[in-house]
Short mmCIF file of C-alpha atoms and ligand atoms in Angstrom, two decimals:
data_model
loop_
_atom_site.label_atom_id
_atom_site.label_comp_id
_atom_site.label_asym_id
_atom_site.label_seq_id
_atom_site.Cartn_x
_atom_site.Cartn_y
_atom_site.Cartn_z
CA MET A 17 30.14 -34.10 -4.98
CA THR A 18 30.44 -30.72 -6.68
CA GLU A 19 27.33 -29.56 -8.43
CA ASN A 20 27.14 -26.50 -10.58
CA GLN A 21 24.87 -25.54 -13.37
CA SER A 22 26.45 -27.50 -16.12
CA VAL A 23 28.73 -30.37 -15.02
CA ILE A 24 28.20 -32.60 -11.99
CA SER A 25 31.45 -33.97 -10.68
CA SER A 26 32.04 -36.70 -8.10
CA LEU A 27 35.08 -38.73 -7.09
CA GLU A 28 34.57 -42.24 -5.73
CA ASN A 29 37.05 -45.11 -5.56
CA GLY A 30 39.44 -43.31 -7.90
CA VAL A 31 36.76 -42.72 -10.55
CA LEU A 32 36.05 -39.07 -11.36
CA LYS A 33 32.54 -39.05 -12.78
CA LEU A 34 31.72 -36.01 -14.90
CA THR A 35 28.09 -35.65 -15.92
CA LEU A 36 27.20 -33.07 -18.55
CA ASN A 37 24.20 -31.39 -17.03
CA ARG A 38 22.10 -29.21 -19.31
CA PRO A 39 19.42 -31.83 -19.96
CA ASP A 40 16.84 -29.36 -21.31
CA LYS A 41 19.27 -28.65 -24.15
CA LEU A 42 20.40 -32.27 -24.51
CA ASN A 43 23.61 -31.11 -22.81
CA ALA A 44 24.62 -28.79 -25.66
CA PHE A 45 27.77 -26.84 -24.90
CA ASN A 46 27.59 -23.27 -23.71
CA GLU A 47 30.69 -21.49 -22.43
CA GLU A 48 30.03 -22.44 -18.84
CA MET A 49 29.75 -26.14 -19.62
CA HIS A 50 32.90 -26.00 -21.73
CA LEU A 51 34.87 -24.52 -18.86
CA ALA A 52 33.35 -26.85 -16.27
CA LEU A 53 34.23 -29.92 -18.35
CA ARG A 54 37.74 -28.64 -18.88
CA THR A 55 38.13 -28.03 -15.14
CA GLY A 56 37.08 -31.64 -14.53
CA ILE A 57 39.61 -33.09 -16.96
CA GLU A 58 42.32 -30.81 -15.57
CA ARG A 59 41.53 -32.16 -12.14
CA ALA A 60 42.12 -35.66 -13.48
CA HIS A 61 45.51 -34.51 -14.78
CA ASN A 62 46.49 -32.91 -11.50
CA GLU A 63 45.19 -35.25 -8.78
CA ALA A 64 46.81 -38.61 -8.15
CA ASP A 65 43.60 -39.76 -6.43
CA VAL A 66 41.86 -39.67 -9.80
CA ARG A 67 42.77 -42.86 -11.65
CA THR A 68 39.98 -42.99 -14.24
CA VAL A 69 37.46 -40.55 -15.67
CA LEU A 70 33.87 -41.50 -16.48
CA LEU A 71 32.07 -39.05 -18.77
CA THR A 72 28.31 -39.21 -19.28
CA GLY A 73 25.28 -36.98 -19.73
CA ALA A 74 22.21 -36.18 -17.64
CA GLY A 75 18.73 -36.76 -19.03
CA ARG A 76 17.84 -38.33 -22.37
CA GLY A 77 20.80 -37.01 -24.37
CA PHE A 78 24.56 -37.33 -24.09
CA CYS A 79 25.48 -34.07 -25.81
CA ALA A 80 23.99 -32.16 -28.78
CA GLY A 81 27.24 -30.35 -29.62
CA GLN A 82 27.41 -26.59 -29.62
CA ASP A 83 24.45 -24.73 -28.15
CA LEU A 84 23.09 -23.15 -31.29
CA GLY A 85 20.91 -20.83 -29.23
CA ASP A 86 24.16 -19.04 -28.36
CA ARG A 87 24.94 -18.74 -32.06
CA ASP A 88 21.86 -17.05 -33.47
CA PRO A 89 23.02 -15.27 -36.65
CA ARG A 90 19.89 -13.11 -36.55
CA LYS A 91 21.26 -11.43 -33.45
CA SER A 92 24.50 -10.18 -34.99
CA ASP A 93 25.60 -8.41 -38.18
CA GLU A 94 29.14 -9.72 -37.85
CA LYS A 95 30.35 -13.05 -39.21
CA PRO A 96 31.40 -15.29 -36.33
CA ASP A 97 34.94 -16.60 -35.99
CA LEU A 98 34.29 -20.27 -35.30
CA GLY A 99 38.03 -20.98 -35.47
CA HIS A 100 38.33 -18.87 -32.35
CA THR A 101 35.59 -20.94 -30.69
CA LEU A 102 37.51 -24.11 -31.46
CA ASP A 103 40.82 -22.67 -30.23
CA THR A 104 39.24 -21.33 -27.07
CA PHE A 105 36.86 -24.11 -26.09
CA TYR A 106 36.79 -27.39 -27.98
CA ASN A 107 40.39 -28.03 -28.93
CA PRO A 108 41.91 -27.56 -25.44
CA THR A 109 39.41 -30.09 -24.04
CA LEU A 110 40.03 -32.58 -26.86
CA ARG A 111 43.77 -32.32 -26.28
CA LEU A 112 43.35 -32.73 -22.53
CA ILE A 113 41.33 -35.93 -23.00
CA ARG A 114 43.85 -37.42 -25.42
CA GLU A 115 46.89 -36.32 -23.39
CA LEU A 116 45.52 -37.49 -20.04
CA GLU A 117 47.60 -40.52 -19.12
CA LYS A 118 44.68 -42.13 -17.38
CA PRO A 119 41.74 -43.96 -18.96
CA VAL A 120 38.64 -42.01 -19.95
CA VAL A 121 35.47 -44.10 -20.12
CA CYS A 122 32.48 -42.58 -21.88
CA ALA A 123 28.90 -43.69 -21.29
CA VAL A 124 26.80 -42.30 -24.13
CA ASN A 125 23.36 -42.32 -22.57
CA GLY A 126 21.44 -40.86 -25.52
CA VAL A 127 21.86 -38.84 -28.69
CA ALA A 128 25.38 -37.55 -29.37
CA ALA A 129 25.36 -34.93 -32.11
CA GLY A 130 28.02 -32.71 -33.69
CA ALA A 131 30.90 -32.04 -31.36
CA GLY A 132 29.08 -34.13 -28.74
CA ALA A 133 29.63 -37.26 -30.84
CA ASN A 134 33.23 -36.40 -31.53
CA ILE A 135 34.08 -35.78 -27.89
CA ALA A 136 32.78 -39.29 -27.19
CA PHE A 137 35.01 -40.69 -29.96
CA ALA A 138 38.04 -39.02 -28.34
CA CYS A 139 37.52 -41.05 -25.16
CA ASP A 140 39.31 -44.35 -24.56
CA ILE A 141 36.49 -46.81 -23.93
CA VAL A 142 33.07 -45.81 -25.19
CA LEU A 143 29.88 -47.60 -24.20
CA ALA A 144 26.53 -46.48 -25.56
CA ALA A 145 22.96 -47.17 -24.61
CA ARG A 146 21.30 -49.27 -27.31
CA SER A 147 18.87 -46.41 -27.99
CA ALA A 148 21.66 -43.85 -28.39
CA LYS A 149 22.64 -42.52 -31.79
CA PHE A 150 25.59 -40.59 -33.17
CA ILE A 151 25.00 -37.81 -35.69
CA GLN A 152 27.59 -35.77 -37.57
CA ALA A 153 25.10 -32.90 -37.62
CA PHE A 154 27.58 -30.36 -38.97
CA SER A 155 26.67 -30.55 -42.66
CA LYS A 156 23.08 -29.64 -41.79
CA ILE A 157 24.30 -26.21 -40.73
CA GLY A 158 27.07 -25.71 -43.26
CA LEU A 159 29.98 -26.70 -41.01
CA ILE A 160 32.74 -29.29 -41.06
CA PRO A 161 33.09 -32.10 -38.47
CA ASP A 162 35.11 -30.53 -35.69
CA ALA A 163 36.20 -31.60 -32.19
CA GLY A 164 38.53 -34.04 -33.97
CA GLY A 165 35.69 -35.67 -35.92
CA SER A 166 37.17 -35.48 -39.41
CA TRP A 167 40.31 -37.11 -37.94
CA SER A 168 38.81 -39.75 -35.71
CA LEU A 169 36.04 -40.84 -38.09
CA THR A 170 38.52 -41.27 -40.91
CA ARG A 171 40.96 -43.18 -38.75
CA ILE A 172 38.37 -45.45 -37.22
CA LEU A 173 36.09 -45.99 -40.21
CA GLY A 174 38.12 -45.18 -43.32
CA GLU A 175 37.16 -42.65 -45.98
CA PRO A 176 33.98 -44.21 -47.42
CA ARG A 177 32.06 -44.37 -44.16
CA ALA A 178 33.58 -41.19 -42.73
CA LYS A 179 32.58 -39.24 -45.83
CA ALA A 180 29.06 -40.66 -45.97
CA LEU A 181 28.43 -39.92 -42.28
CA ALA A 182 29.84 -36.42 -42.49
CA LEU A 183 28.27 -35.43 -45.80
CA LEU A 184 24.84 -36.97 -45.19
CA ALA A 185 24.57 -36.37 -41.40
CA GLU A 186 22.74 -39.67 -41.09
CA PRO A 187 22.41 -41.08 -37.57
CA VAL A 188 24.37 -44.19 -36.59
CA MET A 189 22.67 -46.28 -33.93
CA ALA A 190 24.74 -47.65 -31.05
CA GLU A 191 24.75 -51.24 -32.32
CA GLN A 192 25.91 -50.13 -35.76
CA ALA A 193 28.58 -48.00 -34.10
CA GLU A 194 29.75 -51.08 -32.20
CA SER A 195 29.84 -53.27 -35.29
CA TRP A 196 31.84 -50.61 -37.14
CA GLY A 197 34.31 -50.32 -34.27
CA LEU A 198 33.36 -46.69 -33.56
CA ILE A 199 32.65 -47.59 -29.95
CA TRP A 200 33.52 -50.48 -27.65
CA LYS A 201 30.00 -51.76 -26.85
CA ALA A 202 26.30 -51.06 -27.09
CA VAL A 203 24.47 -52.13 -23.94
CA ASP A 204 20.87 -52.13 -22.79
CA ASP A 205 19.80 -48.64 -21.75
CA ASP A 206 19.11 -49.49 -18.12
CA ALA A 207 22.44 -51.36 -17.82
CA LEU A 208 24.60 -48.57 -19.26
CA LEU A 209 25.75 -46.77 -16.15
CA ASP A 210 26.46 -49.94 -14.19
CA ALA A 211 28.41 -51.37 -17.12
CA ALA A 212 30.43 -48.18 -17.54
CA LEU A 213 31.05 -47.90 -13.82
CA ALA A 214 32.22 -51.52 -13.64
CA ILE A 215 34.82 -50.79 -16.34
CA ALA A 216 35.82 -47.49 -14.71
CA ASP A 217 36.15 -49.13 -11.29
CA LYS A 218 38.30 -51.89 -12.73
CA LEU A 219 40.56 -49.39 -14.48
CA ALA A 220 40.81 -47.25 -11.33
CA LEU A 221 42.22 -50.28 -9.50
CA GLY A 222 44.70 -50.89 -12.32
CA PRO A 223 48.37 -49.99 -12.78
CA THR A 224 47.66 -46.37 -13.73
CA VAL A 225 51.12 -45.54 -15.06
CA GLY A 226 51.18 -48.60 -17.32
CA LEU A 227 47.63 -47.91 -18.51
CA GLY A 228 48.55 -44.32 -19.31
CA LEU A 229 51.65 -45.38 -21.24
CA THR A 230 49.56 -47.93 -23.14
CA LYS A 231 47.13 -45.17 -24.11
CA ARG A 232 50.03 -43.00 -25.27
CA LEU A 233 51.45 -45.81 -27.41
CA ILE A 234 48.19 -46.76 -29.06
CA GLN A 235 47.45 -43.16 -29.91
CA ALA A 236 50.91 -42.71 -31.41
CA ALA A 237 50.70 -45.89 -33.48
CA GLY A 238 48.64 -44.31 -36.24
CA THR A 239 51.12 -41.57 -36.97
CA GLN A 240 54.58 -43.13 -36.79
CA ASP A 241 56.52 -45.94 -38.47
CA LEU A 242 57.28 -49.26 -36.80
CA ASP A 243 60.93 -48.43 -36.23
CA THR A 244 60.09 -45.26 -34.32
CA HIS A 245 57.32 -47.06 -32.51
CA LEU A 246 59.55 -49.89 -31.33
CA ASP A 247 61.83 -47.31 -29.74
CA MET A 248 58.84 -45.70 -28.09
CA GLU A 249 57.68 -49.09 -26.75
CA ARG A 250 61.16 -49.63 -25.33
CA ASP A 251 61.06 -46.27 -23.55
CA CYS A 252 57.55 -46.78 -22.22
CA GLN A 253 58.29 -50.33 -21.09
CA ARG A 254 61.37 -49.04 -19.30
CA ALA A 255 59.22 -46.50 -17.47
CA ALA A 256 56.57 -49.14 -16.68
CA GLY A 257 59.25 -51.46 -15.33
CA PHE A 258 60.31 -48.78 -12.85
CA THR A 259 56.83 -48.58 -11.26
CA ASP A 260 55.89 -50.13 -7.94
CA ASP A 261 52.86 -51.59 -9.70
CA TYR A 262 55.06 -53.70 -11.97
CA ALA A 263 56.88 -55.15 -8.97
CA GLU A 264 53.53 -55.76 -7.28
CA GLY A 265 52.07 -57.40 -10.39
CA VAL A 266 54.91 -59.88 -10.73
CA THR A 267 55.05 -60.54 -6.98
CA ALA A 268 51.32 -61.16 -6.88
CA PHE A 269 51.60 -63.57 -9.80
CA LEU A 270 54.38 -65.51 -8.09
CA GLU A 271 52.46 -65.56 -4.82
CA LYS A 272 49.30 -66.69 -6.65
CA ARG A 273 47.18 -63.82 -5.28
CA PRO A 274 45.40 -60.82 -6.88
CA ALA A 275 47.64 -57.79 -7.39
CA VAL A 276 46.94 -54.66 -5.38
CA PHE A 277 48.00 -51.74 -7.56
CA LYS A 278 48.57 -48.27 -6.15
CA GLY A 279 48.78 -46.40 -9.43
CA LYS A 280 52.48 -45.56 -9.15
C1 LHQ B 17 19.49 -27.69 -28.55
C2 LHQ B 17 20.53 -28.28 -29.29
C3 LHQ B 17 21.65 -27.50 -29.61
C4 LHQ B 17 20.63 -25.72 -28.51
C5 LHQ B 17 19.01 -29.74 -29.00
N1 LHQ B 17 21.67 -26.23 -29.21
N2 LHQ B 17 19.54 -26.42 -28.19
C6 LHQ B 17 31.65 -25.70 -33.09
C7 LHQ B 17 32.07 -24.36 -33.27
C8 LHQ B 17 31.15 -23.31 -33.14
C9 LHQ B 17 29.89 -23.29 -33.46
C10 LHQ B 17 29.14 -24.32 -33.97
O1 LHQ B 17 29.38 -25.61 -33.57
C11 LHQ B 17 30.45 -26.26 -33.29
C12 LHQ B 17 30.36 -27.69 -33.09
C13 LHQ B 17 29.01 -28.33 -33.23
O2 LHQ B 17 28.71 -29.11 -32.39
S1 LHQ B 17 28.03 -28.00 -34.57
C14 LHQ B 17 26.65 -29.05 -34.33
C15 LHQ B 17 25.67 -28.48 -33.36
N3 LHQ B 17 24.62 -29.41 -33.05
C16 LHQ B 17 23.62 -29.69 -33.86
O3 LHQ B 17 23.50 -29.20 -34.95
C17 LHQ B 17 22.55 -30.61 -33.31
C18 LHQ B 17 21.26 -29.87 -33.13
N4 LHQ B 17 20.26 -30.73 -32.53
C19 LHQ B 17 19.58 -31.66 -33.20
O4 LHQ B 17 19.76 -31.86 -34.37
C20 LHQ B 17 18.56 -32.43 -32.43
O5 LHQ B 17 18.21 -31.71 -31.28
C21 LHQ B 17 19.04 -33.83 -32.01
C22 LHQ B 17 19.15 -34.72 -33.28
C23 LHQ B 17 20.38 -33.78 -31.29
C24 LHQ B 17 18.00 -34.47 -31.07
O6 LHQ B 17 16.72 -34.41 -31.66
P1 LHQ B 17 15.43 -34.69 -30.77
O7 LHQ B 17 15.64 -35.92 -29.99
O8 LHQ B 17 14.27 -34.62 -31.71
O9 LHQ B 17 15.37 -33.51 -29.71
P2 LHQ B 17 14.98 -31.97 -29.95
O10 LHQ B 17 15.51 -31.49 -31.25
O11 LHQ B 17 13.51 -31.80 -29.71
O12 LHQ B 17 15.81 -31.25 -28.80
C25 LHQ B 17 15.34 -31.19 -27.43
C26 LHQ B 17 15.62 -29.82 -26.91
O13 LHQ B 17 17.02 -29.59 -26.92
C27 LHQ B 17 15.01 -28.74 -27.81
O14 LHQ B 17 14.65 -27.66 -27.00
P3 LHQ B 17 13.09 -27.34 -26.72
O15 LHQ B 17 13.13 -26.11 -25.87
O16 LHQ B 17 12.44 -27.16 -28.04
O17 LHQ B 17 12.58 -28.54 -25.99
C28 LHQ B 17 16.18 -28.34 -28.68
O18 LHQ B 17 16.07 -27.03 -29.18
C29 LHQ B 17 17.33 -28.44 -27.70
N5 LHQ B 17 18.58 -28.64 -28.39
N6 LHQ B 17 20.20 -29.55 -29.55
N7 LHQ B 17 22.71 -27.99 -30.28
#
């Protein structure tokens, strides 16, 4: 286990668990936590031993978005360049999560506000504690939903709900988020981590290449036509068919035993 100030990281049974760890600030992002989270996701990209990522938060919050204490306008005469903040910190991490060809499970243990909510929505399977809520807090401080929020909310919910959430900054409780399809499931608070870990463990024992290609296809489906997509499915299925895990899956089926996937 690697512990630093802002992200706790541990690898067990192929699951890289990344815990946002600034609980006094509800795990709001400062520069150090940004870089530590990015390092964790990069590790998942680079190490074959990592077959699934599990992202969660320490304490009573998941993530309160940007640390606004770092952004006190009273301490500077200059207007800030928030576009630079997005280019430097948020957007690289969002892209890394989406481009990672391994599943990312997110366990939202408490409030997820601003970019904290939208990082959760970028993950592949999102569970939330029943007491958790999601808040597009941006409009309260004159900002737009970033960290992919204006994209993912619109795609998942459609314009009416995306606009209401973003313009009104009203909280959405976990069960409502589940019924709207914003997340996979709301679970009892004390069952959250076990439930998320069970999913992560299962995925880490899965055919990693095939799972990664599936993620790629589903993400591409919203932005391309069927004709293009059928070609992409052909190419991905070809690649999946070349894996050892495909041969193992079929062999195991024929031998009437559970498959033992190696992730390659
Ligand atoms: C915080 C924060 C926080 C610092 C709670 N910062 N301390 C991108 C580009 C560049 C710049 C700007 O931003 C962005 C992306 C964004 O994410 S913008 C959105 C930023 N986030 C917010 O506006 C959310 C601000 N927080 C809240 O509205 C509330 O704290 C929520 C609704 C999350 C939770 O409310 P409560 O459960 O009532 O907790 P609390 O407000 O009492 O917070 C607990 C502590 O955490 C408290 O510190 P204290 O020392 O008083 O105990 C807060 O100051 C601190 N905290 N969020 N973002």
